[in-house]
XYZ file of C-alpha atoms in Angstrom:
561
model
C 23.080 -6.945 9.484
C 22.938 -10.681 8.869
C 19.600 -11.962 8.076
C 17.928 -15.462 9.094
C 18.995 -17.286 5.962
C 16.694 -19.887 6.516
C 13.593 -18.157 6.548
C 11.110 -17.258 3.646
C 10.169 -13.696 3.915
C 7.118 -12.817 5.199
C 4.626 -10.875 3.279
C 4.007 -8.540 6.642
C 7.770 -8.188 6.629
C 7.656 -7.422 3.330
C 5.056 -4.824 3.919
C 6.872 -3.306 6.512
C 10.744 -3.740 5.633
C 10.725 0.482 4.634
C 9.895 1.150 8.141
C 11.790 -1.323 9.972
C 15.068 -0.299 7.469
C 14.406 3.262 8.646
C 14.359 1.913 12.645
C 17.377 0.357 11.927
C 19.118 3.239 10.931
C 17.540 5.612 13.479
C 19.056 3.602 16.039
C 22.441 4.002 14.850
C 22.307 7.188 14.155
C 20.709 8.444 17.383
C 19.185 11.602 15.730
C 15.485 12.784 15.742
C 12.902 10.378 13.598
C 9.349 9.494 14.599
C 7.190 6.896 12.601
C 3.677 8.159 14.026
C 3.096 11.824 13.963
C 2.596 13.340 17.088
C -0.198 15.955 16.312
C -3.757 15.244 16.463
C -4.568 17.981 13.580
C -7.188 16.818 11.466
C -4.727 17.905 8.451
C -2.690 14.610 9.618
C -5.188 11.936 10.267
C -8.501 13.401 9.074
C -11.190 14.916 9.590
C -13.335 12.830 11.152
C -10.636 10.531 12.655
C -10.901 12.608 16.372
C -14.633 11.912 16.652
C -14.338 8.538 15.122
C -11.880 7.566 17.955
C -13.561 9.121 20.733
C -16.850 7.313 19.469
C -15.153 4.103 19.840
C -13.805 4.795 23.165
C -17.395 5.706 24.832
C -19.001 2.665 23.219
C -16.484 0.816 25.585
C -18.009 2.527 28.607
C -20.153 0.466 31.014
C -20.247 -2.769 29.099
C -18.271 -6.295 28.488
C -15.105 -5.526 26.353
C -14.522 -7.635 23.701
C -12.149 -9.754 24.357
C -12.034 -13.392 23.393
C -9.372 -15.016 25.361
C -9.068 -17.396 28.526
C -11.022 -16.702 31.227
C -13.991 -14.700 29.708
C -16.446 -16.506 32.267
C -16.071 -13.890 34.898
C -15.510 -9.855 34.565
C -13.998 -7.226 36.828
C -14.120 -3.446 37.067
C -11.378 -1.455 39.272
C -10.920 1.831 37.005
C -11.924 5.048 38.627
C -11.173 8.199 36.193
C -9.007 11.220 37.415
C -11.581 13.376 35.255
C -14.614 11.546 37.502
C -16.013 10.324 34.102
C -17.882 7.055 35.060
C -15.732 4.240 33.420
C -17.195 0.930 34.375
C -15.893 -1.587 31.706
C -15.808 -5.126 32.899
C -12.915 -7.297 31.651
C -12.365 -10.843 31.186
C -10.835 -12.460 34.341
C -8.914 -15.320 34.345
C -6.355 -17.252 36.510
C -2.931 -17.494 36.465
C -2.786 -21.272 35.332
C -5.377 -20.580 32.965
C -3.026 -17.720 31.575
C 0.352 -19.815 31.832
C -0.985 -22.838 30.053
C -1.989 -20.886 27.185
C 0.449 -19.118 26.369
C 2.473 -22.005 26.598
C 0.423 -23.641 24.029
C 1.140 -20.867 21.684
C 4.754 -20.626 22.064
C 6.266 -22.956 19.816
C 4.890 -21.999 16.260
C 5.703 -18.297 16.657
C 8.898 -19.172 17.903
C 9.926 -21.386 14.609
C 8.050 -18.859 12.604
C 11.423 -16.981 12.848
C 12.235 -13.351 12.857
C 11.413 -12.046 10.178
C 7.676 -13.422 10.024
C 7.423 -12.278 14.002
C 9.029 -8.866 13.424
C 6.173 -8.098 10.480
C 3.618 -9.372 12.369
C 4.186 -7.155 15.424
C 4.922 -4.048 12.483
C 1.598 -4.562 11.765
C -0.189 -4.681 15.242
C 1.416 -0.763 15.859
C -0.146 -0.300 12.659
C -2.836 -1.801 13.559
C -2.536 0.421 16.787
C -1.494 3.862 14.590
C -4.917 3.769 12.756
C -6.918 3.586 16.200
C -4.625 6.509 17.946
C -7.456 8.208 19.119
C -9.058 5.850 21.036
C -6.476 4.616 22.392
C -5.604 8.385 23.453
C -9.014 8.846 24.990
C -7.969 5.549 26.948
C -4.645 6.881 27.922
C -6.577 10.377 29.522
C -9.626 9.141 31.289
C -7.228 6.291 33.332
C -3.988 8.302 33.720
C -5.577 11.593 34.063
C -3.463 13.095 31.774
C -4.850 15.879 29.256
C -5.423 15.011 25.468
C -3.314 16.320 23.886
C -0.479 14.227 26.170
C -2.057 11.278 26.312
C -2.137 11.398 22.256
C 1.453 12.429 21.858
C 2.918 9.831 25.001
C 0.366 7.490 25.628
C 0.327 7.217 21.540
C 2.572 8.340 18.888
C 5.346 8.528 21.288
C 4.709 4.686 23.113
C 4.030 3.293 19.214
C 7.638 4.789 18.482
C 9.154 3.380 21.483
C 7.737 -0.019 20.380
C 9.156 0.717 17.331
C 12.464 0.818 18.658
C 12.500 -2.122 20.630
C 11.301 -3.992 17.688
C 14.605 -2.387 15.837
C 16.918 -3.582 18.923
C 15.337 -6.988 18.960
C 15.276 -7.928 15.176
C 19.534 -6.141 14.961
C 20.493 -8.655 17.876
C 18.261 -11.493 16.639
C 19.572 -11.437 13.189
C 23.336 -10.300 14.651
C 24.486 -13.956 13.057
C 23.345 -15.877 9.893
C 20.801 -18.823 10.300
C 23.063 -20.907 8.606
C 27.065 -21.283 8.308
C 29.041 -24.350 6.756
C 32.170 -25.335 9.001
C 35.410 -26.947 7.514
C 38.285 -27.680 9.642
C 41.300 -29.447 8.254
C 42.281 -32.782 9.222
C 46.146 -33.724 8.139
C 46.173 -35.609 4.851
C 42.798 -36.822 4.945
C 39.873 -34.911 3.930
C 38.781 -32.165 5.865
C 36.514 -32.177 8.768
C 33.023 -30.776 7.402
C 29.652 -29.639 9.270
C 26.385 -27.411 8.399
C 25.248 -25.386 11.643
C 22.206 -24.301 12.053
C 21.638 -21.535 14.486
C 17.864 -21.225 15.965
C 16.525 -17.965 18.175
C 14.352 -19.821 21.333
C 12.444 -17.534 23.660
C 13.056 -17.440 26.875
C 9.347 -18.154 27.628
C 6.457 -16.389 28.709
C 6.755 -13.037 29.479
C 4.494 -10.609 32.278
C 4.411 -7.070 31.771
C 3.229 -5.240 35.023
C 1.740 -1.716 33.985
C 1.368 1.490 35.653
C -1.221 4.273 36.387
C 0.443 7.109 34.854
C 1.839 6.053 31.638
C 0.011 2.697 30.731
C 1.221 2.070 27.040
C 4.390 4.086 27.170
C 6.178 2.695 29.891
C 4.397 -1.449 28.699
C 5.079 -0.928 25.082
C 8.856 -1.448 25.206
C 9.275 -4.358 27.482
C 5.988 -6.177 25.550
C 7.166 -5.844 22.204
C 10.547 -6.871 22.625
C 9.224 -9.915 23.959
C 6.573 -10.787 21.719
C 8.835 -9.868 18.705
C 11.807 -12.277 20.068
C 9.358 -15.062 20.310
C 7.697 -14.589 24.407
C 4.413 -14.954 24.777
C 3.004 -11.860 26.739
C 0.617 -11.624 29.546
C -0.340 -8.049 29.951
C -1.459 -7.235 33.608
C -2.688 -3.760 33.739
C -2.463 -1.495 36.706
C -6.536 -1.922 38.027
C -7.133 1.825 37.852
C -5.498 1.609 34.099
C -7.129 -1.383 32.133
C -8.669 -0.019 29.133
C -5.337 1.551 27.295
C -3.813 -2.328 27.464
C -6.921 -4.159 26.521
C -7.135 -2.192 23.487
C -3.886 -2.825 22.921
C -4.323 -6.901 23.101
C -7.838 -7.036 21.195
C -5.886 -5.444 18.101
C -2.788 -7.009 18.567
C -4.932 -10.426 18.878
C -6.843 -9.311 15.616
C -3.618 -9.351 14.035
C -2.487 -12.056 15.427
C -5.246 -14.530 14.395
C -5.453 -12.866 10.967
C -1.416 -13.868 10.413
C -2.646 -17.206 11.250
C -0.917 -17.664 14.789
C -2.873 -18.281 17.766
C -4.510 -14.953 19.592
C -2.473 -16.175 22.933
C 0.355 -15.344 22.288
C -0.803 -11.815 24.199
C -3.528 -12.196 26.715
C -4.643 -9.559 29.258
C -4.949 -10.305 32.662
C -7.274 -7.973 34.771
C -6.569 -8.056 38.386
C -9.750 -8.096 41.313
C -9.778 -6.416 44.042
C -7.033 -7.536 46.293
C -6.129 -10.746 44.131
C -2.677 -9.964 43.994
C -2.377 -11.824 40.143
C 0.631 -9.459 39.568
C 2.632 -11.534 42.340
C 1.296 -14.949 41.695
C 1.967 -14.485 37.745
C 5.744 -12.990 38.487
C 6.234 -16.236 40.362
C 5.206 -19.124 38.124
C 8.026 -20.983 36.857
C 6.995 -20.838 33.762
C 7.881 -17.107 33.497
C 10.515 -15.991 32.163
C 10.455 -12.414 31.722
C 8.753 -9.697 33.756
C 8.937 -5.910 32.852
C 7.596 -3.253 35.514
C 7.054 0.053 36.065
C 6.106 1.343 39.183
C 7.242 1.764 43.453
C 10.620 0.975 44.638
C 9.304 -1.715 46.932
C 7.418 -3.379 44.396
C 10.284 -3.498 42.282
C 12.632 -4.595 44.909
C 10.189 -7.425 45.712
C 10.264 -8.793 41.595
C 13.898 -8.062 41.539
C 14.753 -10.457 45.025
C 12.151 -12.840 44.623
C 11.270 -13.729 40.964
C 14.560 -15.350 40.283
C 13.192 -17.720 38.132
C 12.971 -14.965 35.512
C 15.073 -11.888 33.783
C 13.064 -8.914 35.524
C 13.226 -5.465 33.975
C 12.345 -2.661 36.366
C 12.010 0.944 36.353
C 11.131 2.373 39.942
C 11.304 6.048 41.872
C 14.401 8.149 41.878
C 15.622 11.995 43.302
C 15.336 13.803 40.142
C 17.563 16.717 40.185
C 18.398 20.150 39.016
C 21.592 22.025 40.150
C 21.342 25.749 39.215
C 25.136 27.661 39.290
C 24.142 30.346 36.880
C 22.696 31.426 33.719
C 22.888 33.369 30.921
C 18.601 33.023 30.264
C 17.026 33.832 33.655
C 13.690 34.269 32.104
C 13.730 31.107 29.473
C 15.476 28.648 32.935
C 12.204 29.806 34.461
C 9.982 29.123 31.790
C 11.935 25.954 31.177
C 11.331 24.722 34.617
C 8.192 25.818 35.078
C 7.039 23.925 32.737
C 8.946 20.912 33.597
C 6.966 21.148 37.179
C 3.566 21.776 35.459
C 3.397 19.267 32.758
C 1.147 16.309 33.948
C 1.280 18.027 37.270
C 4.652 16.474 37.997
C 3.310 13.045 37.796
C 6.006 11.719 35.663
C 9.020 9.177 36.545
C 10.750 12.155 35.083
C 10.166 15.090 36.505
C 12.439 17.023 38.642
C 12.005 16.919 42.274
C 14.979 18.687 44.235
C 16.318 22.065 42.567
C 19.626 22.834 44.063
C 20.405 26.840 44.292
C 23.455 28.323 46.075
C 22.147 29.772 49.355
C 24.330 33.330 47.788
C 22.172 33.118 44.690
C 23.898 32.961 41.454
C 24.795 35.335 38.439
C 22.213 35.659 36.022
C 21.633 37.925 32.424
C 19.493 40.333 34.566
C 22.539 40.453 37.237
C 22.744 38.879 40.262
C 19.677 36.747 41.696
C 19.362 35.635 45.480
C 18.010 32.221 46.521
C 14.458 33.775 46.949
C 14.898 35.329 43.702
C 16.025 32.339 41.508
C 13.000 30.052 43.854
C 10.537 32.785 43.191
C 10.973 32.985 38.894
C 10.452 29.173 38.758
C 6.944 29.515 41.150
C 6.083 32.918 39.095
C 6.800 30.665 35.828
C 4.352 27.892 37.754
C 1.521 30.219 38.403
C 1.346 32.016 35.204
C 1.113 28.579 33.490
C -1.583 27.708 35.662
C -3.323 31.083 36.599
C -6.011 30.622 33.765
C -7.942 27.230 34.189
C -9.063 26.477 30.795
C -5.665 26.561 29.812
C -4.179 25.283 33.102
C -5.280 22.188 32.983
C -4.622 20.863 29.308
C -0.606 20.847 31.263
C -2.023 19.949 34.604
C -3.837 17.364 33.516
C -5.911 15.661 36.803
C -4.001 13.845 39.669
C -4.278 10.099 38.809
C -4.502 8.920 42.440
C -5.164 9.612 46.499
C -1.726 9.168 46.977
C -0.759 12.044 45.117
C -3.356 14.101 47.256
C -1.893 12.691 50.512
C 1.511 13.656 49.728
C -0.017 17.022 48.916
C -1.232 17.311 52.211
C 1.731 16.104 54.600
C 4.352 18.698 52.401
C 2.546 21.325 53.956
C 4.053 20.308 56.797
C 7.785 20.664 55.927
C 9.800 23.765 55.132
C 8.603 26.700 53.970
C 6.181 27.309 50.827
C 7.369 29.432 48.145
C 4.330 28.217 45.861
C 1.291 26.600 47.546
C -0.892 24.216 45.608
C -4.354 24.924 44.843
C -7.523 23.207 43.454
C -8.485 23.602 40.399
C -12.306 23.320 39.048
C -11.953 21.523 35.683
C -14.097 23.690 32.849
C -15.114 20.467 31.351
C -14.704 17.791 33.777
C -16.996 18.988 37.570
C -15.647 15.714 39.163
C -12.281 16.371 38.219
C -9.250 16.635 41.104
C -6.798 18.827 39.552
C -4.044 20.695 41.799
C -1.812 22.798 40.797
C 2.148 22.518 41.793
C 3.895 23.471 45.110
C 7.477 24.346 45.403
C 9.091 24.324 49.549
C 11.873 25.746 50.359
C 14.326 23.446 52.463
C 17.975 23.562 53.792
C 20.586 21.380 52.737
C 20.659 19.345 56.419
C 16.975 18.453 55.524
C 18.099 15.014 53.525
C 15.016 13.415 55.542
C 12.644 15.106 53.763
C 14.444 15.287 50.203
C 15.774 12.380 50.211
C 12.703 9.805 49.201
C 10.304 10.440 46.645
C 7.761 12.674 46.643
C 5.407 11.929 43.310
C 3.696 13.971 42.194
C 3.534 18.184 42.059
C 5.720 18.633 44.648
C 9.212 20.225 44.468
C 12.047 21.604 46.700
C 14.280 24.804 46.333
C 17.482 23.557 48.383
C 19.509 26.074 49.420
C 23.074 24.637 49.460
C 26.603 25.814 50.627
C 28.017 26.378 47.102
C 27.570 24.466 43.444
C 30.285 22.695 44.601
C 28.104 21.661 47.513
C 25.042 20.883 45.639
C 27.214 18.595 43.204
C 28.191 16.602 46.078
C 24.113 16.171 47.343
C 23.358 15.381 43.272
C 26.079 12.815 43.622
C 24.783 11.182 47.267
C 21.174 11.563 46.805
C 21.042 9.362 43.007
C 23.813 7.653 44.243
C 21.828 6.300 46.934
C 18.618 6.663 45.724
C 18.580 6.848 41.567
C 17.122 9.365 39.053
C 16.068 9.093 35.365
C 17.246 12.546 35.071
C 19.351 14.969 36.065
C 19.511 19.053 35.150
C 22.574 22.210 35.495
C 22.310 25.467 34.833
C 25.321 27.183 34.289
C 27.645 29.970 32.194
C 31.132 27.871 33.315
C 32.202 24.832 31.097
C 33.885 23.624 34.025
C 30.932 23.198 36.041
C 29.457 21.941 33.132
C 32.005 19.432 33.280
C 32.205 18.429 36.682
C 27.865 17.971 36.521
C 28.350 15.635 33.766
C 31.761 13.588 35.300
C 28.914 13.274 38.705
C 26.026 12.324 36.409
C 28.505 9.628 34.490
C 29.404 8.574 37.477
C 25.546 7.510 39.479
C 24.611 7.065 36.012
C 21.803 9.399 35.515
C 21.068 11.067 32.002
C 21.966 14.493 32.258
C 20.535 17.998 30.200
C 22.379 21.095 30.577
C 21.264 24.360 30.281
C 17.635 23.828 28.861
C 15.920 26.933 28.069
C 13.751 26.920 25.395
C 11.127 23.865 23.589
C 12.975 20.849 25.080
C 12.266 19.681 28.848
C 14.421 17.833 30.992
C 11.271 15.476 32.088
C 11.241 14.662 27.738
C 12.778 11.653 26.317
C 12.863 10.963 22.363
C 12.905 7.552 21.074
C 15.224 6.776 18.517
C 17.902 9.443 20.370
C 17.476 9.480 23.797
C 17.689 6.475 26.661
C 14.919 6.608 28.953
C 16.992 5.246 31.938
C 20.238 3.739 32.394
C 20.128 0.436 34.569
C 23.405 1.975 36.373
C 21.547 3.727 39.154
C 18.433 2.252 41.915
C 15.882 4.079 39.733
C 15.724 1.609 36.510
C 18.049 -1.577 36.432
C 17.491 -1.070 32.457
C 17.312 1.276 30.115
C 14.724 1.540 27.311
C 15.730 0.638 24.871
C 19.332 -0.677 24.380
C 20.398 -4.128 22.756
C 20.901 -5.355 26.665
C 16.900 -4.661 27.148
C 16.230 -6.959 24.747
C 19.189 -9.417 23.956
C 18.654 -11.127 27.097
C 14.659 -12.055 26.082
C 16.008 -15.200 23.883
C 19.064 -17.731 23.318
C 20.615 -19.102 20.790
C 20.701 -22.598 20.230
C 22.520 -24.291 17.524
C 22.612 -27.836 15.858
C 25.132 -29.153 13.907
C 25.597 -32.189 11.712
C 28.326 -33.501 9.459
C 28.399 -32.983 5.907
């Protein structure tokens, strides 16, 4: 790795180089490493650190937050909890011009601050961010609707150690050539040709990330660090029913900045009003350069046709699938699954939608299993999950949006139920809307239904002709549609085989045979890619050196010696 040679280290660098070595290496290695533990046991962050956090998070509730940045003359309010806890923080509001021309201001002393001074400096915001985990968790739960423990481990530990590694991509391509380099040439008998080059990393410019309901900080964190760290200024526009993860995350990250001596700008939130459209207008200034969403298909069409002034990052819907041939762990493919369909009550870019079974059944450990067998173990592996309340609904979590209820409501009108959804009253939270999973049965010749997105707990059993049948569908359905992920199930390396040659070939991430504590709807930084950019779910993948090469140029100049 070739370092900058014309910087002076940093002392944040230097404070953070043991970190940012181990990145490095994580990356290249692929295997498991996490920076931020992901339990919430007082034995790991103390005792009083859980109160402490959810302290801070309440004093937020019904007041200005503090945020000193453009456009703190007006305030809005959109969130409405999933839990029904009243939320009411008003943020600062600001225009898109007022936005732009700030962060444009800002731009050019980060950017000849150089890597290394920009790469500490953002080291130190997600540890800035690590030591107030909690309440950013408590954020991440009452705006997603996600349970605790979740919205600790993804909405924290796990979206710091995504940042993490984007930070790790972006300083490895920034720092891919020296800063420096002497040039000699010879030139017949006379003396040689001689020239000092001097090669600078620009930003592109300034950068929008467009966040989501579900996973506010884990699905921003990528694309916003690996803009800020390769010298982008970042707007942050929330999703309006998801502010107050985001805003935390700019009022430390400002902190930081302003204490490193750079100007707070350089990441400014920008709370949406009611019907204001800001996303749009912001995606479409010329002066942006970047924009990274998460979110519909149409949405993400619209950025992807119409913001051509800018490199736009998306990651939209997709058929997540599951072909079952057979298995040699009847029980743990339920229990896998099951959970897979529970967790976050399916709300998850991840989660598996269409489950493709042999309309014969297939061979199992316990012998052979019909259709309505191998349907009925995942829904029996649903229910008992969710059959107790109290403990129901720290998987459940509550549904994070009418839309989820609505699609709820018009699946009851298509195939045939194997496992109905119910309400669920919340033991803590009366105002809560939790529902619990449904799985329908369908045919193969129902592509209408299967074949768009259904977010949310909602699944199909598809009965199909034969595995080689339902590799076909997997193959047409992503093909045509996209996934994130793909599952098999199955005793036969050459099915095994063929599943992955399909999944290589619509370019969906693939997990065979999953059975015991890892879940097909589960990415880990540092080893797994959460998308590929080869299918129409994601055109990028978090977080590979083309996520974040592409966020700044090189530009040299040269003079003779």
């Amino acid at each position: 790795m070739m370092a900058d040679m014309t910087e002076t280290p940093h002392p944040l660098y230097d404070r953070h180089a043991d970190t940012l070595n181990r990145a490095l290496t994580a990356i290249t290695e692929r295997g498991y490493w996490s920076a931020y533990p992901e339990s919430p046991s007082p034995r790991v962050y103390g005792e009083t650190a859980a109160a402490d956090g959810k302290a801070a998070f309440e004093a937020y509730l019904g007041g200005d937050f503090p945020l000193d940045q453009p456009g703190t003359g007006d305030r809005v309010a959109t969130e409405a909890s999933p839990f029904g806890v009243e939320l009411a923080v008003r943020y600062p509001h600001a225009g898109t011009d007022e936005l732009v021309t700030a962060a444009i201001a800002a731009l050019p002393a980060w950017r000849d601050a150089g890597p290394q001074a920009r790469v500490g400096v953002c080291l130190e915001i997600l540890d800035r961010l690590h030591k107030h985990i909690f309440e950013l968790a408590n954020a991440v739960q009452f705006t997603s609707g996600q349970a605790f423990v979740m919205a600790f481990q993804a909405g924290g530990a796990h979206a710091l150690d995504r940042a993490l590694e984007a930070l790790a991509y972006a300083y490895a391509e920034m720092t891919r050539h020296p800063g420096t380099a002497g040039w000699e040439k010879a030139a017949g008998k006379g003396d040689p040709l001689r020239m000092s080059k001097t090669f600078h990393v620009v930003p592109r410019g300034v950068a929008l990330v467009i966040g989501c309901n579900t996973f506010p900080t884990w699905n921003s964190y990528p694309g916003l660090f690996a803009s800020l760290v390769t010298g982008n200024p970042v707007i942050v526009k929330p999703h309006p029913r998801a502010v107050l993860p985001l805003a935390i995350t700019v009022k430390y990250a400002r902190e930081v900045l302003a204490e490193a001596g750079f100007d707070p700008n350089l990441i400014m939130l920008a709370a949406e009003a009611p019907g204001e459209k800001l996303a749009s207008d912001l995606a479409l200034h010329r002066s942006v350069k970047i924009v990274d969403f998460t979110g519909s298909t149409e949405y993400g069409d619209w950025l992807e046709t119409h913001a051509r002034q800018a490199a736009v990052y998306t990651e939209k819907a997709g058929l997540n699938t599951v072909v079952i041939d057979s298995t040699d762990d009847f029980a743990g493919m339920c229990r896998n699954l099951g959970f897979t369909l529970t967790l976050y009550s399916g709300q998850m870019c991840t989660t598996s939608q269409n489950i493709l079974i042999p309309a014969a059944g297939i061979e199992t450990d316990q012998g052979h299993k019909s259709f309505d067998e191998v349907a009925g173990g995942i829904a029996a592996a649903v229910g008992k999950l969710t059959a107790d309340p109290a403990r129901g609904v720290e998987l459940t979590g509550a549904i994070v949006n009418d839309g989820v209820l609505e699609r709820l409501a018009e699946v009851t009108k298509v195939g045939e139920p194997v496992l109905e959804s119910r309400a669920v009253a919340h033991p803590a939270y009366a105002d809560a809307v939790v529902r619990t999973p449904t799985i329908v049965k369908l045919a193969a010749d129902d592509a209408e239904t299967y074949g768009r997105e259904w977010f949310g707990p909602i699944s199909f059993a598809i009965a199909t002709d034969s595995t080689a049948h339902s590799l076909e569908l997997l193959r047409r359905t992503v093909g045509e549609k996209g996934a994130l992920t793909a599952g098999v199930y199955s005793t036969d390396e050459s099915v095994l085989d063929a599943t992955e040659a399909v999944a290589v070939g619509v370019g969906v991430h693939l997990s065979c045979n999953l059975t015991g504590g890892v879940f097909v709807n589960q990415s880990a930084a540092f080893s797994d890619f959460h998308g590929s950019g080869a299918n129409p779910a994601a055109n990028s993948a978090l977080t590979d050196g083309a996520y974040v090469a592409n966020r700044f140029r090189i530009v040299q100049s040269r003079r003779h010696v």
